[in-house]
mmCIF file of C-alpha atoms and ligand atoms in Angstrom:
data_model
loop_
_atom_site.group_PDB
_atom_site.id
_atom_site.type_symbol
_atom_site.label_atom_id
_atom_site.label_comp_id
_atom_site.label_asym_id
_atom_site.label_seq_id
_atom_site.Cartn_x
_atom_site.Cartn_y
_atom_site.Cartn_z
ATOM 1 C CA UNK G 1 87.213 -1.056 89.423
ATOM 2 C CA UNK G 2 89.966 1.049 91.532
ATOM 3 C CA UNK G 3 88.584 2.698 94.497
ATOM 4 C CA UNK G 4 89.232 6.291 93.527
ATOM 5 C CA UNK G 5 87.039 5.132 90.078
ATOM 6 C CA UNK G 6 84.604 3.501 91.840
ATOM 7 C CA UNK G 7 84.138 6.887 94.007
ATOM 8 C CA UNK G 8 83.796 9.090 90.514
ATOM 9 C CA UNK G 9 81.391 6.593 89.408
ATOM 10 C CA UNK G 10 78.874 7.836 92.758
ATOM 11 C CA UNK G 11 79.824 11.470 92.903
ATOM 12 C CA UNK G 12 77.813 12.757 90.463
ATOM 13 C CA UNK G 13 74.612 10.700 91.120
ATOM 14 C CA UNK G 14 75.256 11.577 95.401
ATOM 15 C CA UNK G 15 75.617 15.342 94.130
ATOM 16 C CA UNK G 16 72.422 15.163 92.400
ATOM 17 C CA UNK G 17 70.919 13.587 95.702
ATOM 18 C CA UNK G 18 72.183 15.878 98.057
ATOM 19 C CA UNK G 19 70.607 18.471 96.267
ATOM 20 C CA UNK G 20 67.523 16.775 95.467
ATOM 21 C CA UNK G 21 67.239 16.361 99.516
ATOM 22 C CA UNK G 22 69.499 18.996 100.846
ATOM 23 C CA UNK G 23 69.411 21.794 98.060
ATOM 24 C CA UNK G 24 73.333 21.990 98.688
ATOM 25 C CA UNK G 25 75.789 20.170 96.381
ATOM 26 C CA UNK G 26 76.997 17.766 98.758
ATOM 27 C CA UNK G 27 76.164 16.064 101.980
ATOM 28 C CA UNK G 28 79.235 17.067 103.869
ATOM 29 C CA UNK G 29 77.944 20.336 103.064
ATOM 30 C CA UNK G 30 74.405 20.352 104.607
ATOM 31 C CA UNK G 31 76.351 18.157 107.657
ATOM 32 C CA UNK G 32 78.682 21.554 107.574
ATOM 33 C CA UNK G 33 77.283 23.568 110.194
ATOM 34 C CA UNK G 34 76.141 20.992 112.462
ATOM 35 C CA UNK G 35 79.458 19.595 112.776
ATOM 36 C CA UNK G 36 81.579 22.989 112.987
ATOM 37 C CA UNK G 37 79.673 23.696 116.391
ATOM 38 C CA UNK G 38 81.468 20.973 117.780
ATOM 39 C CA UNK G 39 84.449 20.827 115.729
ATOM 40 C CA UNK G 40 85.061 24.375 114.727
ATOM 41 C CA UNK G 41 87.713 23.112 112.262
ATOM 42 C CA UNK G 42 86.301 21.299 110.121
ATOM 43 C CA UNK G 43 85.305 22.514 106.548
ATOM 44 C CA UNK G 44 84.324 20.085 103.623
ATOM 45 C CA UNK G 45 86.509 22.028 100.969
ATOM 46 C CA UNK G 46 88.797 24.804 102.833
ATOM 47 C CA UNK G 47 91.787 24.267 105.337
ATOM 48 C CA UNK G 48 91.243 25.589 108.897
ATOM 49 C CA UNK G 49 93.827 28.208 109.834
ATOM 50 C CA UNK G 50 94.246 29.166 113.640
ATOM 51 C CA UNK G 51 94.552 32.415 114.640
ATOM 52 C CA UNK G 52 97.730 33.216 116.063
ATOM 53 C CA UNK G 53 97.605 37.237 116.113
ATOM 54 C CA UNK G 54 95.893 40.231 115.125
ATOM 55 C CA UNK G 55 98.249 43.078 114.500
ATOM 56 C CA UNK G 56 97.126 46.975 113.248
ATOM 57 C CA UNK G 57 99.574 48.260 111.037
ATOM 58 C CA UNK G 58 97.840 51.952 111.127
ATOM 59 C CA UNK G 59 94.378 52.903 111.446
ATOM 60 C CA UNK G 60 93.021 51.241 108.391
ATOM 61 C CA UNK G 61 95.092 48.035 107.547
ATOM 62 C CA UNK G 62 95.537 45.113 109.962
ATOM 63 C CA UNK G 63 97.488 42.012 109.640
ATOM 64 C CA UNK G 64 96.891 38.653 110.723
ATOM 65 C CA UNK G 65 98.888 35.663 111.514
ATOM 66 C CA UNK G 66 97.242 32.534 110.566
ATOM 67 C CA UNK G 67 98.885 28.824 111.334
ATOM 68 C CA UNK G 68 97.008 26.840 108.662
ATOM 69 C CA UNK G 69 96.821 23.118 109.281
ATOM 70 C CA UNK G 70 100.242 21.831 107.884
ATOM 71 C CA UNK G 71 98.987 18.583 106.235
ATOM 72 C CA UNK G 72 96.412 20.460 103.851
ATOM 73 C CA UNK G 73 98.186 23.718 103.001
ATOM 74 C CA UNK G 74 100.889 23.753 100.969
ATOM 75 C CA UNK G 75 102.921 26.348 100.661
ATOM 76 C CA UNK G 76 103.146 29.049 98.190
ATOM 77 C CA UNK G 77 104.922 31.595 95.935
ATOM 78 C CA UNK G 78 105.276 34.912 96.961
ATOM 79 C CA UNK G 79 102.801 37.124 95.547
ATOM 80 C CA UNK G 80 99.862 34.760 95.812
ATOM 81 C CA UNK G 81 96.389 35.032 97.454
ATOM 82 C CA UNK G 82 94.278 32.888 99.439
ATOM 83 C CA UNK G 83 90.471 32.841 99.585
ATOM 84 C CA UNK G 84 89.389 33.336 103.100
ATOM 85 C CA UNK G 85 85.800 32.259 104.180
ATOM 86 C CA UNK G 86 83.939 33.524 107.514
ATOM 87 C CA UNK G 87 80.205 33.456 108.472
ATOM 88 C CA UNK G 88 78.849 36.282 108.938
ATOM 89 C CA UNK G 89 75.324 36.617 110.593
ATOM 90 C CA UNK G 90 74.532 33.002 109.354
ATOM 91 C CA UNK G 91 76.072 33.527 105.969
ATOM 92 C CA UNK G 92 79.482 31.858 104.709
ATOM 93 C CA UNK G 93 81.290 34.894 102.500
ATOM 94 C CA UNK G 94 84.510 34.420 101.120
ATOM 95 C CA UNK G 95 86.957 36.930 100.170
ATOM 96 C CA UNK G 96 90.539 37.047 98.668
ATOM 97 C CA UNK G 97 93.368 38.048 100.830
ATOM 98 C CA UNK G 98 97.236 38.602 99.504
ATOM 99 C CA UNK G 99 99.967 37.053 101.291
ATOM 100 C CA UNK G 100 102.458 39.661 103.046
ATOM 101 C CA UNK G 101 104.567 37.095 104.616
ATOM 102 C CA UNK G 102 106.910 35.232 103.117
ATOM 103 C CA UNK G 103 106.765 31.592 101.864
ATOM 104 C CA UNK G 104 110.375 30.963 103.880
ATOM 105 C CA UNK G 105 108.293 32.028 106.880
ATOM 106 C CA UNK G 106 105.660 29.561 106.113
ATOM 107 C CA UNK G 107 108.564 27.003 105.693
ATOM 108 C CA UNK G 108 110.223 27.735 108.952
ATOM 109 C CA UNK G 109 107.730 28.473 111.362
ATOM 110 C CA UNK G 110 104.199 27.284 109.392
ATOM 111 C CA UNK G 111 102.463 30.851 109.297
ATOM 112 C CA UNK G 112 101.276 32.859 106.757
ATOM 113 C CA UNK G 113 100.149 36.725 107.485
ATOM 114 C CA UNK G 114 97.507 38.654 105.430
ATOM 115 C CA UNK G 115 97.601 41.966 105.815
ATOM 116 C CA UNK G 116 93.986 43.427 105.247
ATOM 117 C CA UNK G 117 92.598 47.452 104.639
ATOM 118 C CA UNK G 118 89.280 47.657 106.156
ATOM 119 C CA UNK G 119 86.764 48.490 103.660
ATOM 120 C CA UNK G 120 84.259 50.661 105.508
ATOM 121 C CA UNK G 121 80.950 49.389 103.936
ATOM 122 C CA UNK G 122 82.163 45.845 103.454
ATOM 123 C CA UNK G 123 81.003 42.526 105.003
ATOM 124 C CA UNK G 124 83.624 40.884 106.060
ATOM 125 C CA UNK G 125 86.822 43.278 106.612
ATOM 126 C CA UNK G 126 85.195 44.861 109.578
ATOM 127 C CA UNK G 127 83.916 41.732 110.982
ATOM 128 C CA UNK G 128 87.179 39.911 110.890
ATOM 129 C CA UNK G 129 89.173 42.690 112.955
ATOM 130 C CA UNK G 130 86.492 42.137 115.629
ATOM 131 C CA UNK G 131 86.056 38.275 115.810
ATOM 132 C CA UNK G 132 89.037 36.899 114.784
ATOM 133 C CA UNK G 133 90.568 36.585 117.872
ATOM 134 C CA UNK G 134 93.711 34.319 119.077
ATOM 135 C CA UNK G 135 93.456 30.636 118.711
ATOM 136 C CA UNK G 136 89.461 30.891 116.872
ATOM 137 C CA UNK G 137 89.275 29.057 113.229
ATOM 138 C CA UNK G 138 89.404 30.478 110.291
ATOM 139 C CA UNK G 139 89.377 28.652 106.670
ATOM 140 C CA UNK G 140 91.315 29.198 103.643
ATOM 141 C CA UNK G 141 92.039 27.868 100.364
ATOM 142 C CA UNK G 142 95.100 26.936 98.704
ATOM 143 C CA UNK G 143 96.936 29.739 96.924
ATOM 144 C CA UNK G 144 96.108 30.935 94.427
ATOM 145 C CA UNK G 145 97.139 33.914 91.350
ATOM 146 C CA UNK G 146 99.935 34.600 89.176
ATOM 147 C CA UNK G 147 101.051 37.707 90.160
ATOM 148 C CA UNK G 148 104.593 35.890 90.839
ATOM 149 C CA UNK G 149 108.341 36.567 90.618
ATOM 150 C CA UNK G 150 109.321 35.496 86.810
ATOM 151 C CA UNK G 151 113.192 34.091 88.334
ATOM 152 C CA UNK G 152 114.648 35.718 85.580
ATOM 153 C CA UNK G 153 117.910 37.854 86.941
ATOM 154 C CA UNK G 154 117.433 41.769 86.407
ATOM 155 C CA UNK G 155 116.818 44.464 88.318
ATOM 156 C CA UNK G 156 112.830 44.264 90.072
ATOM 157 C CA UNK G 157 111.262 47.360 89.994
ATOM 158 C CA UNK G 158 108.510 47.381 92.382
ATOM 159 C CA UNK G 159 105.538 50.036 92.418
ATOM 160 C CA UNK G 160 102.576 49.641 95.017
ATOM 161 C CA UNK G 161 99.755 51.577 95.752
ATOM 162 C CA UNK G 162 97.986 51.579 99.219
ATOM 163 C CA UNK G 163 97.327 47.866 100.008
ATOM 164 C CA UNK G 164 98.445 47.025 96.384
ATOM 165 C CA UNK G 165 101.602 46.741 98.865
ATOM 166 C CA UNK G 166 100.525 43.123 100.325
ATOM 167 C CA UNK G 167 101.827 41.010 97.296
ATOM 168 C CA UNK G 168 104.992 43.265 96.664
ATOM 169 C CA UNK G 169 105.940 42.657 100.200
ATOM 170 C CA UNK G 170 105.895 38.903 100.152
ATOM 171 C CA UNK G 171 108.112 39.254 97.230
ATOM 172 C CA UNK G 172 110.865 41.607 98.470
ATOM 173 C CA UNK G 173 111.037 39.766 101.698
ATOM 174 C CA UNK G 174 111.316 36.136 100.016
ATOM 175 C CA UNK G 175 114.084 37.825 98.027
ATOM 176 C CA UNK G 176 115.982 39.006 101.340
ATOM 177 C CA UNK G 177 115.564 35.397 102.503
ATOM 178 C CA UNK G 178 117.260 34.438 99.521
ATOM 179 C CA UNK G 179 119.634 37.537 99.622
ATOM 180 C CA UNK G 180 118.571 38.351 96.181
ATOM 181 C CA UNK G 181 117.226 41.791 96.946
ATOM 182 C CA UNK G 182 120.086 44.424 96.001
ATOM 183 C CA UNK G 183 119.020 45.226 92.716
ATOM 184 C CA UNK G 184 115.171 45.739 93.992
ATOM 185 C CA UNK G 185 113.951 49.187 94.243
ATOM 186 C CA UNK G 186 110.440 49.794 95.573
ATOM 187 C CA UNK G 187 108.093 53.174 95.129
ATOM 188 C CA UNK G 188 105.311 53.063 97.076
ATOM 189 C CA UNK G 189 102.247 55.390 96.639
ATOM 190 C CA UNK G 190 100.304 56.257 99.801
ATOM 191 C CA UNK G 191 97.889 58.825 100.585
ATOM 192 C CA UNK G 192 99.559 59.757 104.058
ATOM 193 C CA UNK G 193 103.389 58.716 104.266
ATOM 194 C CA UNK G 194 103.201 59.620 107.763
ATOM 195 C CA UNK G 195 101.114 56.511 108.289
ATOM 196 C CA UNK G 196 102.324 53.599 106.181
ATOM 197 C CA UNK G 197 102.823 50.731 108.605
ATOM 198 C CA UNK G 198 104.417 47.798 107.908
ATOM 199 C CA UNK G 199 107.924 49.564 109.809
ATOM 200 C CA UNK G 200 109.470 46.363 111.019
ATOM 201 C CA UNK G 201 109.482 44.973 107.668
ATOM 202 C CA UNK G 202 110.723 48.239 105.705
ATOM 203 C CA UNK G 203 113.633 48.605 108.104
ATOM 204 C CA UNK G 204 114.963 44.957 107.805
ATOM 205 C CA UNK G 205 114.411 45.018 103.673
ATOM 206 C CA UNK G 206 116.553 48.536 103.730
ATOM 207 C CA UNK G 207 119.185 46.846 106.228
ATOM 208 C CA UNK G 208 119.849 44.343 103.608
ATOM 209 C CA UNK G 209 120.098 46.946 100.935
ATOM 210 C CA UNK G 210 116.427 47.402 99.514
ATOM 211 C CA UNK G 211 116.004 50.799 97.936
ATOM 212 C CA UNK G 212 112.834 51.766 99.231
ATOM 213 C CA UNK G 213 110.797 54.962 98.357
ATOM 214 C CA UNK G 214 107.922 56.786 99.798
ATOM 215 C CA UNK G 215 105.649 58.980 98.424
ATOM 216 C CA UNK G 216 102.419 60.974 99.640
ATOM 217 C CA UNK G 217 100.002 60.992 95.884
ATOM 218 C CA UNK G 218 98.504 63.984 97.425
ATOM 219 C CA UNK G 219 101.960 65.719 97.027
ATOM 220 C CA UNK G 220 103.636 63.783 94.401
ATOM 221 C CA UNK G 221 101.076 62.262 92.549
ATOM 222 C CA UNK G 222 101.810 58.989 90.957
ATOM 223 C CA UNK G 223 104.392 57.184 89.164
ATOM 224 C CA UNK G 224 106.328 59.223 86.540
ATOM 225 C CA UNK G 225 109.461 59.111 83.771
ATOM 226 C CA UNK G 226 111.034 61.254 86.797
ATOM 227 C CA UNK G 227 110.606 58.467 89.119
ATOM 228 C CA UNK G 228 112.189 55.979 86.462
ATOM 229 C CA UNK G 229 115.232 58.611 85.515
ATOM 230 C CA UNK G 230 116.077 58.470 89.614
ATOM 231 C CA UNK G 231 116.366 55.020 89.596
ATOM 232 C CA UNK G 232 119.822 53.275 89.960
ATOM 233 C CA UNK G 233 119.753 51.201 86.663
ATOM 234 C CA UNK G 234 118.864 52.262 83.312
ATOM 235 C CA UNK G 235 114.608 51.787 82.372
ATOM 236 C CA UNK G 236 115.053 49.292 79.816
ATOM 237 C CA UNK G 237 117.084 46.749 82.413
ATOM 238 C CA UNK G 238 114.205 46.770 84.860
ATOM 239 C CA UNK G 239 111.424 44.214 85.290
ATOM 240 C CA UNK G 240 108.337 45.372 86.888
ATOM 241 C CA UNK G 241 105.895 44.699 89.311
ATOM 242 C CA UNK G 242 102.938 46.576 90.076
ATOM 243 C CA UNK G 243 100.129 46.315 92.146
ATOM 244 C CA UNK G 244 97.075 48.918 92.980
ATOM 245 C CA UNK G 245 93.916 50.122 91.660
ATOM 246 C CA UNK G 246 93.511 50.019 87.517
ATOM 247 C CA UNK G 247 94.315 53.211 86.787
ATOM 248 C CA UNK G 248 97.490 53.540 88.341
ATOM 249 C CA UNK G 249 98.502 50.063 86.780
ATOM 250 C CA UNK G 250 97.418 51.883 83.645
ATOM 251 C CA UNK G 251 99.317 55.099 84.065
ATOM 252 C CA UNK G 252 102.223 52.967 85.207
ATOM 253 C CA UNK G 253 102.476 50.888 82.221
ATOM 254 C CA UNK G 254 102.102 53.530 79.768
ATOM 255 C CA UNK G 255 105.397 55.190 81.595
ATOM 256 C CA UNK G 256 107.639 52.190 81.527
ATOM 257 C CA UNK G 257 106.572 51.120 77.941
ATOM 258 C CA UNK G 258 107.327 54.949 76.722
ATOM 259 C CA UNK G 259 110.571 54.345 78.567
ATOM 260 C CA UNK G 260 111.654 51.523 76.925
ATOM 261 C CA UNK G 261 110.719 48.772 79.440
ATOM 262 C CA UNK G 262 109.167 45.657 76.884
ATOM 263 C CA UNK G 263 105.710 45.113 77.629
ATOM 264 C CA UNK G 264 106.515 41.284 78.164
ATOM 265 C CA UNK G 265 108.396 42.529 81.577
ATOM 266 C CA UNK G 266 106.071 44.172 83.074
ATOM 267 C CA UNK G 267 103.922 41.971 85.565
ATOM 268 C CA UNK G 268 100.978 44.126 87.214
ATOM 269 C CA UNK G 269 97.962 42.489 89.714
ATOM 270 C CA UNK G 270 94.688 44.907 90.512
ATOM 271 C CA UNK G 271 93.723 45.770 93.246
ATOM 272 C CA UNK G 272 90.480 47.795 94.053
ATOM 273 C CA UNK G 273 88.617 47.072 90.983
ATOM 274 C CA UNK G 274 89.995 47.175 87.348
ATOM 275 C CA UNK G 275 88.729 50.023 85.289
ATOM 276 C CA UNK G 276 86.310 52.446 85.926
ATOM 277 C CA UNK G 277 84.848 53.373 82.950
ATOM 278 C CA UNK G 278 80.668 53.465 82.720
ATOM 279 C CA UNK G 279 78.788 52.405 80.356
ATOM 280 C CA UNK G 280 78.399 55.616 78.529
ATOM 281 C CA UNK G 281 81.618 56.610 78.913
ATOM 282 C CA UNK G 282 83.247 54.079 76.632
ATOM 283 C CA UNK G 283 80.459 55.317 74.088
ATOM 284 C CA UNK G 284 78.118 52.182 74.650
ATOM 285 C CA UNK G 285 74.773 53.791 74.330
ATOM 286 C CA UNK G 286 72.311 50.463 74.528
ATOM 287 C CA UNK G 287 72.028 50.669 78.014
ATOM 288 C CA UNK G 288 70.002 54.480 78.029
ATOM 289 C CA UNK G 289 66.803 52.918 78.582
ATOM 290 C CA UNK G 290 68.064 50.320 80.948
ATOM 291 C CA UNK G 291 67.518 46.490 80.415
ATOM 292 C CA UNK G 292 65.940 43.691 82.225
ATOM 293 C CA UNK G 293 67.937 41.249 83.920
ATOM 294 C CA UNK G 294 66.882 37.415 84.393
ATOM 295 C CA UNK G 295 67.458 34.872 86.825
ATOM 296 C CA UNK G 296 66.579 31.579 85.489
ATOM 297 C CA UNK G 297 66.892 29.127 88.525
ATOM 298 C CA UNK G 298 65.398 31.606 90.874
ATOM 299 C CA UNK G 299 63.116 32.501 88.620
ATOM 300 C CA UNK G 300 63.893 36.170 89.171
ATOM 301 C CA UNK G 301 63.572 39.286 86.830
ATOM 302 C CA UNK G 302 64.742 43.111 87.787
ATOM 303 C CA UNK G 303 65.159 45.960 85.865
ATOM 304 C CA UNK G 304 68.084 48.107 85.406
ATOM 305 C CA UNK G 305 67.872 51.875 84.900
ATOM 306 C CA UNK G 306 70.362 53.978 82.633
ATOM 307 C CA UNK G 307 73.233 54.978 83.987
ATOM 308 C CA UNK G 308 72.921 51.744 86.405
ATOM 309 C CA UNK G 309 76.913 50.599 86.851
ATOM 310 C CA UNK G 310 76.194 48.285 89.252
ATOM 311 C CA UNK G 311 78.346 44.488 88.142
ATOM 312 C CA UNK G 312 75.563 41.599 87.444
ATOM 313 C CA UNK G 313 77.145 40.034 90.476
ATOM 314 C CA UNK G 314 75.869 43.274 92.872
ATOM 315 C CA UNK G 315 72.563 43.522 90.762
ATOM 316 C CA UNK G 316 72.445 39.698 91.749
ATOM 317 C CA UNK G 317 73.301 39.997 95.826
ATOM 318 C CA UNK G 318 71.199 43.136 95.763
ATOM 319 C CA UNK G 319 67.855 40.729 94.777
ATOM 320 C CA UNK G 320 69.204 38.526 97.721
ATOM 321 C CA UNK G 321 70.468 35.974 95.429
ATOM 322 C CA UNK G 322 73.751 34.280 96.747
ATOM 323 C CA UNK G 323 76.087 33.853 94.045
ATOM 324 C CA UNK G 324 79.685 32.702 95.280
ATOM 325 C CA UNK G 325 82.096 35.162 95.034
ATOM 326 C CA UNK G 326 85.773 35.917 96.405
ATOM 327 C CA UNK G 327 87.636 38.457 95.076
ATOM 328 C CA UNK G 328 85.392 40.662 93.684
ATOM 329 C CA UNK G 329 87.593 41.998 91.049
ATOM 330 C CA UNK G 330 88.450 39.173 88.531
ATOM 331 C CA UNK G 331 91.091 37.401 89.671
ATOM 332 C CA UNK G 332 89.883 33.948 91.238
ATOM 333 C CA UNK G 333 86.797 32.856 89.259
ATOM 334 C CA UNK G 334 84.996 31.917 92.058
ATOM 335 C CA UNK G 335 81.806 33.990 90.704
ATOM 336 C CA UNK G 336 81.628 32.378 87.110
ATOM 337 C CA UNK G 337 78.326 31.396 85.962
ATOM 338 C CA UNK G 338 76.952 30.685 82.891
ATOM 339 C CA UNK G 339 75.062 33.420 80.603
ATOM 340 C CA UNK G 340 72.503 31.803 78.608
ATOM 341 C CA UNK G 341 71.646 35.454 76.554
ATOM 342 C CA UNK G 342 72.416 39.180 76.563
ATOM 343 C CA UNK G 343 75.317 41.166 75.890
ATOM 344 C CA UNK G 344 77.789 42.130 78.693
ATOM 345 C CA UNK G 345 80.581 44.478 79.161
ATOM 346 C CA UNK G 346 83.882 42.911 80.137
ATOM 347 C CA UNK G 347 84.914 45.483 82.526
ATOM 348 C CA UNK G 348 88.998 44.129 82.468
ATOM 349 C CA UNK G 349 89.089 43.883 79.150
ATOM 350 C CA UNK G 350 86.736 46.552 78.306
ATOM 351 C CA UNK G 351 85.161 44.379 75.475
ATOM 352 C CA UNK G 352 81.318 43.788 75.105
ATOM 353 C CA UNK G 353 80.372 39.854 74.652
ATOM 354 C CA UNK G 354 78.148 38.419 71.895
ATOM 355 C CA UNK G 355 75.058 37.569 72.926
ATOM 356 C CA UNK G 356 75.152 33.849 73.062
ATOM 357 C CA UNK G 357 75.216 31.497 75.964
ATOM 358 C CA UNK G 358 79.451 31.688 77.399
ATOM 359 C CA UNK G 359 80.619 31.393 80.987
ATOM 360 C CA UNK G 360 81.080 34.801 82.499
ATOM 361 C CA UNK G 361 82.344 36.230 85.734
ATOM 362 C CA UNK G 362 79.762 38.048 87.324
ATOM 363 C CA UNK G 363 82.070 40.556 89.340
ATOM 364 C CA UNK G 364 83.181 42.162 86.228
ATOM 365 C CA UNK G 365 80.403 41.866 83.901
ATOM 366 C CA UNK G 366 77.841 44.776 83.321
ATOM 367 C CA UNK G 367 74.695 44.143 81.626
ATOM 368 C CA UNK G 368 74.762 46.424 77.803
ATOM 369 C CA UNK G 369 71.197 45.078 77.135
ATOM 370 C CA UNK G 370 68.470 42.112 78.312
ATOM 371 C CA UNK G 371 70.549 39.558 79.912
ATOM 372 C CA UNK G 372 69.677 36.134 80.865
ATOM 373 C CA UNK G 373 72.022 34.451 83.635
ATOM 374 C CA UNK G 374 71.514 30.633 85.059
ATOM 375 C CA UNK G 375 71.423 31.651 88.371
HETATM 376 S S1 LIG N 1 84.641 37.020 92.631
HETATM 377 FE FE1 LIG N 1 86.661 36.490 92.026
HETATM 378 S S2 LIG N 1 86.483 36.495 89.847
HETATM 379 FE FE2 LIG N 1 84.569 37.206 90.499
#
């Protein structure tokens, strides 16, 4: 027996072990913290990442310069995320961060920047900007997401919205690496265009010919046929690109299609979370008298009331249950878990489930009756 077969032969008996003994899936995970004290490095499953700088880019979004270790990371295509993972008061939380930097830059000088809005209630944004401080640890995954340029030749229409900017900017600067970026024209929504950020990399992108628009949605509003009829190229040559919160993707996409962009061109990541539809706005009505929510392997059970629009993964953290989670809004699976009863909403593809056992992800599923989850 090869070595690699002999080694899948153990892991699943050693899994069932460590848990047995350790009630964590692995040994090297249990041996985690002990050995990070001394070796602040090391991670069983993620790549450390130094921290090289901290930058603000205005008062709410701040980037950050990471040097992951070169052997582990490889690099990736512009547009992609990374989960990052931090411990927070004795807790590891991961989250999922967009590349802004290019993957040239990675190439060249072996960094990678996220550029991060501070969410004022969250766990982990407003840690970060405080601890991670030049040359501590960090750890992140490999990249991750599709949200990537499709290499066909045509004019890129890019539209962002707030941070929905961090993806969009990877991709216009790996196209002025690869002086590809003449036919590119971005429109980027912001609630004060007095305070975008990001200056250093707007000016070089419009040096090499990047038309690049502005626009305050408390003036302007968002994206509209007007915006498409000032554009250099006719609609129907453009592909596009979008990235911000669901209705805006939604609004957007209704515009291009009505202008004659195909729907098979139009590329679109969320951020912020999907749709925002309740419950009884979609005209579900099971939910009125609320519904009781089970957790098998904790053995916990807590009722919902109507109107209750928290996700199954919030009802789940807010019984102190730990269910692993990144991005929060649908994107990198890391929440799935299996549903052993109960309907659920779908709250990206706005579709209610049967009530039979499936995998679901937790950060986008709301309960429509009695659900039973594994957890
Ligand atoms: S946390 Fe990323 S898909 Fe649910």
């Amino acid at each position: 027996m090869s070595n690699v077969r002999k080694m899948a032969h153990w892991s699943a008996p050693l899994s069932k072990l460590a848990h047995w003994l350790t009630n964590e899936d692995s040994f090297s995970n249990y041996l985690y913290p002990i050995a990070s004290i001394f070796r602040p490095q090391t991670h069983p499953d993620l790549i450390p990442a130094k921290v090289i700088s901290l930058v603000w880019q205005n008062k709410n979004i701040y980037t950050l310069t990471l040097k992951p270790k070169r052997s582990q990371f490889r690099n990736f295509l512009a547009g992609q995320f990374v989960l990052l993972e931090t411990e927070v008061n004795g807790r590891r939380l991961q989250r999922s961060f967009s590349i802004s930097s290019e993957p040239d830059a990675y190439e060249r000088h072996g960094i990678i920047q996220l550029s991060i809005r501070v969410q004022e209630h969250g766990k982990v944004t407003p840690w970060l900007c405080r601890n991670a401080v030049e040359g501590s640890y960090l750890h992140i995954s490999q990249a991750q997401g599709a949200f990537t340029d499709s290499k066909r030749i045509a004019p890129k229409l890019y539209i962002a919205a707030g941070s929905g900017i961090t993806p969009v900017l990877s991709m216009l600067l790996q196209a002025h690496d690869k002086h590809d970026q003449n036919q590119s024209s971005l429109l980027y929504f912001v609630r004060d265009s007095s305070d975008t950020g990001f200056g250093s990399e707007f000016k070089r992108l419009r040096e090499q010919g990047v038309d690049i628009r502005i626009f305050s949605t408390p003036e302007s509003g968002y994206f509209t046929e007007q915006h498409l009829q000032s554009l250099p190229h006719k609609a129907e040559c453009y592909e596009a690109y979008i990235c911000g919160p669901g209705t805006m993707i939604e609004s957007c996409k209704n515009v291009l299609t009505r202008s004659g962009i195909d729907e098979q061109d139009i590329y679109f990541e969320y951020f912020g979370f999907p749709f925002t539809h309740t419950l009884q706005e979609t005209g579900d009505t099971s939910s009125v008298e609320g519904h009781a929510i089970s957790f098998k392997r904790s053995g916990r059970q807590v009722h919902c009331q109507k109107n209750d629009n928290r996700t199954l993964l919030q009802i789940a953290e807010n019984e102190a249950l730990s269910p692993l989670s990144g991005c929060r809004i649908g994107v990198c699976h890391q929440c799935a878990c299996k549903k052993i009863s109960g309907r659920i909403k779908n709250l990206r593809t706005n579709t209610i489930s049967d009530s039979g056992p499936e995998e679901i992800q937790l950060c986008i599923s709301q309960p429509v009756e009695d659900v039973a989850l594994e957890i």
